[in-house]
Amino acid sequence: MTLGPVMLDIASTCLSDEDKVRLRHPLTGGVILFTRNYESCEQLAALTAEIHALRTPPLLIAVDHEGGRVQRFRHDFTSLPAMRSLGKLWDAQPHRARRLAQQTGFVLAAELSACGVDLSFTPVLDVDHGQSSVIGDRSFHRKPQAVAELAHSLMLGLKSGGMAAVGKHFPGHGYIRADTHHEIAIDERAYADIEMSDLVPFRQMIDFGLTGMMAAHVIYPRVDKHPAGFSHFWLNTILRGELRFEGCIFSDDLSMQGAAGYGDIRDRAQAALRAGCDMILVCNDAQAADQLLETLQWEIPAVSLARLAHMRGRRYAKSMIQLRAEGTYVRAVREISEIGISNQALLF
């Protein structure tokens, strides 16, 4: 059995019978975890082991674990800084900011991989235009070059900790105020304006070897009538063609309100896959997940399977206990803890 193109969530801290049926379905290829799925490092490691044991090849296990307000696992995990704090440090001490971004990426990946998680959907490559309600301090900076440099450092850290990077939200979610979790989001800018600003970090990160990309549900009507994640123009003409991205493209959650104008869950899935997504996410809607698995007809291309294989994580340490005894990790955690102190010092 090969991996399918659908990534689903699960209900709790262990697999139910219903979860197992969904995860064994041929269309399923991955699992995304949330805070509700976590109690302790030991429980998480047992859960990921159970998920990986369900299939051959094993399902991919992902999480949104960026740092700041988007960190799904907190107890017994290092408290990671919001990316904006690294951007503030970059203004005064760019070399140190890059170093700490790399250390942050290493700790993030090493901890997750020690618990059996394959990938985190990070880094955020959105430029902070100062008005997005959902991006905000998740963005590194207002300057595209700062975003690119800090994200590159974070990616290097992720790689050293055993994890590929997934940039988001292509081609940029930071300009509009609307939150696509709850509403339709429209960015009225022309392509030239987006290219000169928001696309800069994406272009540079692709040149640096970015492995994964998540598309935004934002509509850019002066470029294409479809949201980026449903747009052949954005995903193929621009991302694959112009920017020469060869990695794995993930949709954002198809259950979000920003995707609501594209029919039922099967219609949304087909639109995203036909546009160029390699894997689609359906979260927090078990009924929609069941409907999709019952109705979607899609044979995942060999090239998508190859791209998904590159998202597979490797363990830097076999367990959190082993990781906490490792000197490189201990030093990195100590450095990360000083980020807030450093920013406070810059105010005086």
Short mmCIF file of C-alpha atoms in Angstrom, two decimals:
data_model
loop_
_atom_site.label_atom_id
_atom_site.label_comp_id
_atom_site.label_asym_id
_atom_site.label_seq_id
_atom_site.Cartn_x
_atom_site.Cartn_y
_atom_site.Cartn_z
CA MET A 1 0.00 0.00 0.00
CA THR A 2 1.26 3.48 -0.88
CA LEU A 3 0.48 6.72 0.91
CA GLY A 4 -2.66 8.56 -0.13
CA PRO A 5 -3.03 12.32 -0.67
CA VAL A 6 -5.19 13.07 2.42
CA MET A 7 -3.96 14.18 5.85
CA LEU A 8 -6.50 13.82 8.67
CA ASP A 9 -6.70 14.57 12.40
CA ILE A 10 -7.61 12.24 15.27
CA ALA A 11 -9.91 12.71 18.22
CA SER A 12 -7.85 12.23 21.36
CA THR A 13 -4.58 11.07 22.96
CA CYS A 14 -4.89 7.51 21.63
CA LEU A 15 -6.40 5.98 18.53
CA SER A 16 -10.08 5.05 18.55
CA ASP A 17 -11.46 2.32 16.35
CA GLU A 18 -12.92 5.02 14.09
CA ASP A 19 -9.51 6.68 13.80
CA LYS A 20 -7.90 3.40 12.80
CA VAL A 21 -10.44 2.81 10.05
CA ARG A 22 -9.83 6.28 8.58
CA LEU A 23 -6.05 6.05 8.86
CA ARG A 24 -5.94 2.64 7.15
CA HIS A 25 -7.96 3.93 4.20
CA PRO A 26 -5.92 3.94 0.95
CA LEU A 27 -6.59 7.67 0.41
CA THR A 28 -5.01 8.59 3.75
CA GLY A 29 -1.35 9.52 3.81
CA GLY A 30 -0.84 11.48 6.98
CA VAL A 31 -2.05 12.64 10.38
CA ILE A 32 -1.96 16.16 11.82
CA LEU A 33 -1.87 16.43 15.60
CA PHE A 34 -3.37 19.13 17.84
CA THR A 35 -3.10 20.10 21.50
CA ARG A 36 -5.95 17.71 22.34
CA ASN A 37 -3.73 14.83 21.22
CA TYR A 38 -1.03 15.57 23.81
CA GLU A 39 -0.67 14.77 27.50
CA SER A 40 3.01 13.96 27.93
CA CYS A 41 6.11 13.13 25.92
CA GLU A 42 5.72 9.46 26.77
CA GLN A 43 2.08 9.43 25.65
CA LEU A 44 2.94 11.29 22.43
CA ALA A 45 5.74 8.85 21.60
CA ALA A 46 3.37 5.93 22.15
CA LEU A 47 0.71 7.57 19.97
CA THR A 48 3.08 8.28 17.08
CA ALA A 49 4.47 4.74 17.28
CA GLU A 50 0.94 3.36 17.07
CA ILE A 51 0.16 5.56 14.07
CA HIS A 52 3.37 4.62 12.28
CA ALA A 53 2.71 0.91 12.89
CA LEU A 54 -0.68 1.04 11.12
CA ARG A 55 0.71 1.16 7.60
CA THR A 56 3.69 0.38 5.40
CA PRO A 57 5.07 2.81 4.42
CA PRO A 58 4.18 4.63 7.65
CA LEU A 59 1.79 7.56 7.60
CA LEU A 60 3.38 11.00 7.88
CA ILE A 61 2.77 12.70 11.22
CA ALA A 62 2.65 16.51 11.24
CA VAL A 63 1.84 19.35 13.63
CA ASP A 64 1.61 23.15 13.63
CA HIS A 65 4.41 23.85 16.09
CA GLU A 66 5.91 27.23 15.20
CA GLY A 67 6.62 28.85 18.54
CA GLY A 68 4.88 31.72 20.29
CA ARG A 69 1.09 31.40 20.27
CA VAL A 70 1.18 28.52 17.78
CA GLN A 71 2.86 25.73 19.73
CA ARG A 72 0.65 22.66 20.11
CA PHE A 73 2.72 20.86 22.77
CA ARG A 74 3.90 22.85 25.79
CA HIS A 75 4.26 20.77 28.95
CA ASP A 76 7.76 19.19 28.92
CA PHE A 77 8.56 20.95 25.64
CA THR A 78 10.79 24.02 25.39
CA SER A 79 8.80 27.25 25.21
CA LEU A 80 9.71 28.54 21.76
CA PRO A 81 9.70 32.26 20.96
CA ALA A 82 7.32 33.94 18.56
CA MET A 83 9.20 34.56 15.32
CA ARG A 84 8.73 38.31 15.66
CA SER A 85 11.04 38.26 18.69
CA LEU A 86 13.81 36.99 16.42
CA GLY A 87 12.96 39.75 13.95
CA LYS A 88 13.30 42.40 16.65
CA LEU A 89 16.71 41.03 17.56
CA TRP A 90 17.68 40.99 13.86
CA ASP A 91 17.24 44.78 13.72
CA ALA A 92 20.03 45.30 16.26
CA GLN A 93 22.08 42.09 16.11
CA PRO A 94 21.44 40.26 12.82
CA HIS A 95 24.22 37.71 13.28
CA ARG A 96 22.97 36.74 16.74
CA ALA A 97 19.37 36.63 15.50
CA ARG A 98 20.34 34.19 12.77
CA ARG A 99 22.18 32.04 15.31
CA LEU A 100 19.20 31.94 17.65
CA ALA A 101 16.82 31.21 14.78
CA GLN A 102 18.95 28.20 13.91
CA GLN A 103 18.99 27.07 17.54
CA THR A 104 15.23 27.48 17.72
CA GLY A 105 14.75 25.33 14.64
CA PHE A 106 17.08 22.67 16.04
CA VAL A 107 15.28 22.44 19.38
CA LEU A 108 11.87 22.45 17.71
CA ALA A 109 12.81 19.57 15.41
CA ALA A 110 14.85 17.56 17.92
CA GLU A 111 12.03 17.55 20.48
CA LEU A 112 9.30 16.66 18.02
CA SER A 113 11.36 14.00 16.27
CA ALA A 114 12.29 12.43 19.61
CA CYS A 115 8.55 11.88 20.09
CA GLY A 116 8.05 10.42 16.62
CA VAL A 117 6.65 13.46 14.77
CA ASP A 118 7.84 13.72 11.17
CA LEU A 119 7.34 17.40 10.41
CA SER A 120 6.06 20.73 11.62
CA PHE A 121 4.37 23.19 9.29
CA THR A 122 6.98 25.89 9.78
CA PRO A 123 8.50 28.42 9.06
CA VAL A 124 5.97 31.18 8.40
CA LEU A 125 7.32 33.11 5.40
CA ASP A 126 4.58 35.74 5.39
CA VAL A 127 5.78 39.33 5.49
CA ASP A 128 4.34 41.28 8.42
CA HIS A 129 2.53 44.25 6.86
CA GLY A 130 1.19 45.19 10.29
CA GLN A 131 -2.49 44.47 9.65
CA SER A 132 -3.05 40.69 9.55
CA SER A 133 -5.16 39.42 12.43
CA VAL A 134 -3.98 35.83 12.05
CA ILE A 135 -0.30 36.25 11.13
CA GLY A 136 0.93 39.07 13.38
CA ASP A 137 3.87 37.98 15.52
CA ARG A 138 4.04 34.65 13.71
CA SER A 139 5.93 36.56 11.01
CA PHE A 140 9.63 37.25 11.43
CA HIS A 141 9.60 40.81 10.11
CA ARG A 142 8.22 43.54 7.85
CA LYS A 143 11.31 43.40 5.64
CA PRO A 144 11.23 40.50 3.16
CA GLN A 145 15.00 40.05 3.34
CA ALA A 146 14.89 39.67 7.12
CA VAL A 147 12.16 37.04 6.77
CA ALA A 148 14.26 35.14 4.23
CA GLU A 149 17.47 35.22 6.29
CA LEU A 150 15.85 34.20 9.56
CA ALA A 151 13.72 31.51 7.93
CA HIS A 152 16.83 30.09 6.25
CA SER A 153 18.57 29.87 9.62
CA LEU A 154 15.51 28.22 11.16
CA MET A 155 15.44 25.72 8.28
CA LEU A 156 19.10 24.83 8.88
CA GLY A 157 18.25 24.18 12.52
CA LEU A 158 15.26 22.04 11.59
CA LYS A 159 17.45 19.96 9.30
CA SER A 160 20.07 19.38 11.98
CA GLY A 161 17.28 18.24 14.32
CA GLY A 162 15.94 15.72 11.82
CA MET A 163 13.13 17.60 10.13
CA ALA A 164 12.29 19.13 6.75
CA ALA A 165 10.91 22.67 6.56
CA VAL A 166 7.47 23.62 5.20
CA GLY A 167 7.14 27.28 4.24
CA LYS A 168 3.75 28.96 4.52
CA HIS A 169 1.43 30.55 3.42
CA PHE A 170 2.31 30.84 -0.27
CA PRO A 171 2.27 33.40 -1.88
CA GLY A 172 1.76 35.50 1.28
CA HIS A 173 -0.96 35.94 3.91
CA GLY A 174 0.46 38.94 5.75
CA TYR A 175 -1.13 41.82 3.83
CA ILE A 176 -4.82 41.24 4.52
CA ARG A 177 -6.61 41.48 7.86
CA ALA A 178 -9.08 38.62 7.28
CA ASP A 179 -8.50 35.26 8.97
CA THR A 180 -9.14 32.43 6.50
CA HIS A 181 -10.11 30.13 9.37
CA HIS A 182 -13.33 32.15 9.69
CA GLU A 183 -13.87 34.21 6.53
CA ILE A 184 -13.07 34.69 2.86
CA ALA A 185 -9.79 36.58 2.45
CA ILE A 186 -9.13 38.83 -0.56
CA ASP A 187 -5.83 40.56 -1.36
CA GLU A 188 -6.43 43.22 -4.03
CA ARG A 189 -2.78 43.85 -4.91
CA ALA A 190 -1.35 43.40 -8.38
CA TYR A 191 1.09 40.58 -9.04
CA ALA A 192 4.01 43.03 -9.38
CA ASP A 193 3.41 44.33 -5.84
CA ILE A 194 3.26 40.81 -4.42
CA GLU A 195 6.36 39.77 -6.36
CA MET A 196 8.41 42.71 -5.07
CA SER A 197 7.56 42.01 -1.44
CA ASP A 198 5.78 38.86 -0.31
CA LEU A 199 7.30 36.49 -2.86
CA VAL A 200 10.89 37.42 -1.91
CA PRO A 201 11.16 35.06 1.09
CA PHE A 202 9.49 32.22 -0.83
CA ARG A 203 11.83 32.66 -3.80
CA GLN A 204 14.94 32.73 -1.63
CA MET A 205 13.88 29.79 0.53
CA ILE A 206 13.24 27.72 -2.60
CA ASP A 207 16.75 28.59 -3.77
CA PHE A 208 18.03 27.48 -0.34
CA GLY A 209 16.40 24.04 -0.84
CA LEU A 210 13.02 24.29 0.89
CA THR A 211 11.37 20.84 0.97
CA GLY A 212 7.69 21.63 1.58
CA MET A 213 5.22 24.45 0.95
CA MET A 214 1.72 25.19 2.24
CA ALA A 215 -0.56 27.30 0.05
CA ALA A 216 -2.80 30.08 1.36
CA HIS A 217 -6.58 30.14 1.01
CA VAL A 218 -6.28 33.84 0.09
CA ILE A 219 -7.80 35.08 -3.19
CA TYR A 220 -5.70 37.51 -5.25
CA PRO A 221 -8.34 38.60 -7.81
CA ARG A 222 -5.98 40.74 -9.89
CA VAL A 223 -3.91 37.60 -10.46
CA ASP A 224 -6.43 34.73 -10.44
CA LYS A 225 -10.02 34.27 -9.31
CA HIS A 226 -9.22 31.17 -7.22
CA PRO A 227 -7.54 31.07 -3.79
CA ALA A 228 -3.85 30.17 -4.16
CA GLY A 229 -4.39 26.62 -2.88
CA PHE A 230 -6.97 25.99 -5.62
CA SER A 231 -5.12 27.90 -8.34
CA HIS A 232 -3.28 26.18 -11.19
CA PHE A 233 -1.75 29.56 -11.99
CA TRP A 234 -0.25 30.07 -8.51
CA LEU A 235 0.81 26.47 -7.91
CA ASN A 236 2.02 25.52 -11.38
CA THR A 237 2.74 28.63 -13.42
CA ILE A 238 4.33 30.55 -10.54
CA LEU A 239 5.43 28.10 -7.84
CA ARG A 240 6.52 25.20 -10.05
CA GLY A 241 7.37 27.18 -13.19
CA GLU A 242 8.62 30.65 -12.27
CA LEU A 243 10.07 29.80 -8.85
CA ARG A 244 11.12 26.24 -9.81
CA PHE A 245 9.89 24.65 -6.59
CA GLU A 246 10.27 20.88 -6.78
CA GLY A 247 9.15 19.97 -3.26
CA CYS A 248 5.87 18.89 -1.69
CA ILE A 249 2.84 21.21 -1.81
CA PHE A 250 0.32 20.94 1.03
CA SER A 251 -3.09 22.55 1.04
CA ASP A 252 -4.19 24.50 4.06
CA ASP A 253 -7.09 22.93 5.95
CA LEU A 254 -9.95 22.42 3.49
CA SER A 255 -12.47 22.68 6.34
CA MET A 256 -11.59 26.35 6.87
CA GLN A 257 -14.08 29.06 5.92
CA GLY A 258 -11.62 30.47 3.40
CA ALA A 259 -12.23 27.35 1.29
CA ALA A 260 -16.02 27.37 1.71
CA GLY A 261 -16.84 28.68 -1.76
CA TYR A 262 -15.63 25.54 -3.50
CA GLY A 263 -18.45 23.10 -2.89
CA ASP A 264 -18.48 20.12 -0.57
CA ILE A 265 -15.35 18.49 0.78
CA ARG A 266 -14.89 16.26 -2.27
CA ASP A 267 -15.15 19.26 -4.62
CA ARG A 268 -12.60 21.16 -2.55
CA ALA A 269 -10.23 18.18 -2.46
CA GLN A 270 -10.44 17.64 -6.20
CA ALA A 271 -9.91 21.34 -6.90
CA ALA A 272 -6.82 21.48 -4.69
CA LEU A 273 -5.32 18.28 -6.07
CA ARG A 274 -5.99 19.27 -9.68
CA ALA A 275 -4.43 22.67 -9.04
CA GLY A 276 -1.20 21.00 -7.97
CA CYS A 277 -1.32 20.08 -4.27
CA ASP A 278 0.44 16.82 -3.40
CA MET A 279 -1.36 16.42 -0.07
CA ILE A 280 -4.57 17.98 1.25
CA LEU A 281 -5.55 18.58 4.88
CA VAL A 282 -9.00 17.99 6.36
CA CYS A 283 -9.14 18.86 10.06
CA ASN A 284 -11.68 19.00 12.88
CA ASP A 285 -14.59 17.65 10.85
CA ALA A 286 -14.96 13.86 11.13
CA GLN A 287 -18.11 13.86 9.00
CA ALA A 288 -16.32 15.65 6.17
CA ALA A 289 -13.36 13.28 6.48
CA ASP A 290 -15.62 10.24 6.17
CA GLN A 291 -17.45 11.79 3.21
CA LEU A 292 -14.15 12.50 1.47
CA LEU A 293 -12.79 8.99 1.98
CA GLU A 294 -16.04 7.53 0.65
CA THR A 295 -16.32 9.71 -2.47
CA LEU A 296 -12.90 10.96 -3.60
CA GLN A 297 -11.40 9.19 -6.58
CA TRP A 298 -7.75 10.08 -6.93
CA GLU A 299 -4.68 8.06 -7.81
CA ILE A 300 -1.71 9.84 -6.31
CA PRO A 301 1.02 10.43 -8.93
CA ALA A 302 4.42 8.82 -8.47
CA VAL A 303 6.04 12.25 -8.33
CA SER A 304 3.83 13.20 -5.36
CA LEU A 305 4.80 10.00 -3.57
CA ALA A 306 8.46 10.86 -4.09
CA ARG A 307 7.91 14.35 -2.72
CA LEU A 308 6.07 13.01 0.33
CA ALA A 309 8.92 10.59 1.01
CA HIS A 310 11.25 13.57 1.40
CA MET A 311 9.03 14.87 4.22
CA ARG A 312 9.80 11.82 6.37
CA GLY A 313 11.55 12.81 9.59
CA ARG A 314 14.58 11.21 11.19
CA ARG A 315 15.15 11.00 14.92
CA TYR A 316 17.94 13.13 16.32
CA ALA A 317 17.45 11.27 19.63
CA LYS A 318 15.50 8.12 20.43
CA SER A 319 13.61 9.74 23.31
CA MET A 320 13.25 13.00 25.21
CA ILE A 321 15.24 11.48 28.06
CA GLN A 322 18.17 10.81 25.74
CA LEU A 323 17.78 14.25 24.13
CA ARG A 324 17.93 16.09 27.46
CA ALA A 325 21.28 14.47 28.21
CA GLU A 326 22.77 15.69 24.94
CA GLY A 327 25.09 18.69 25.26
CA THR A 328 24.27 20.39 21.96
CA TYR A 329 20.59 20.36 22.81
CA VAL A 330 21.13 21.65 26.37
CA ARG A 331 23.18 24.59 25.07
CA ALA A 332 20.59 25.40 22.42
CA VAL A 333 17.76 25.46 24.97
CA ARG A 334 19.82 27.76 27.18
CA GLU A 335 20.43 30.16 24.30
CA ILE A 336 16.75 30.22 23.31
CA SER A 337 15.76 31.11 26.88
CA GLU A 338 17.79 34.32 26.53
CA ILE A 339 15.86 35.67 23.53
CA GLY A 340 13.29 37.50 25.64
CA ILE A 341 16.01 38.95 27.85
CA SER A 342 17.91 40.15 24.79
CA ASN A 343 14.85 41.91 23.37
CA GLN A 344 14.14 43.55 26.71
CA ALA A 345 17.70 44.86 26.85
CA LEU A 346 17.29 46.45 23.41
CA LEU A 347 14.61 48.74 24.87
CA PHE A 348 17.10 50.46 27.15
#
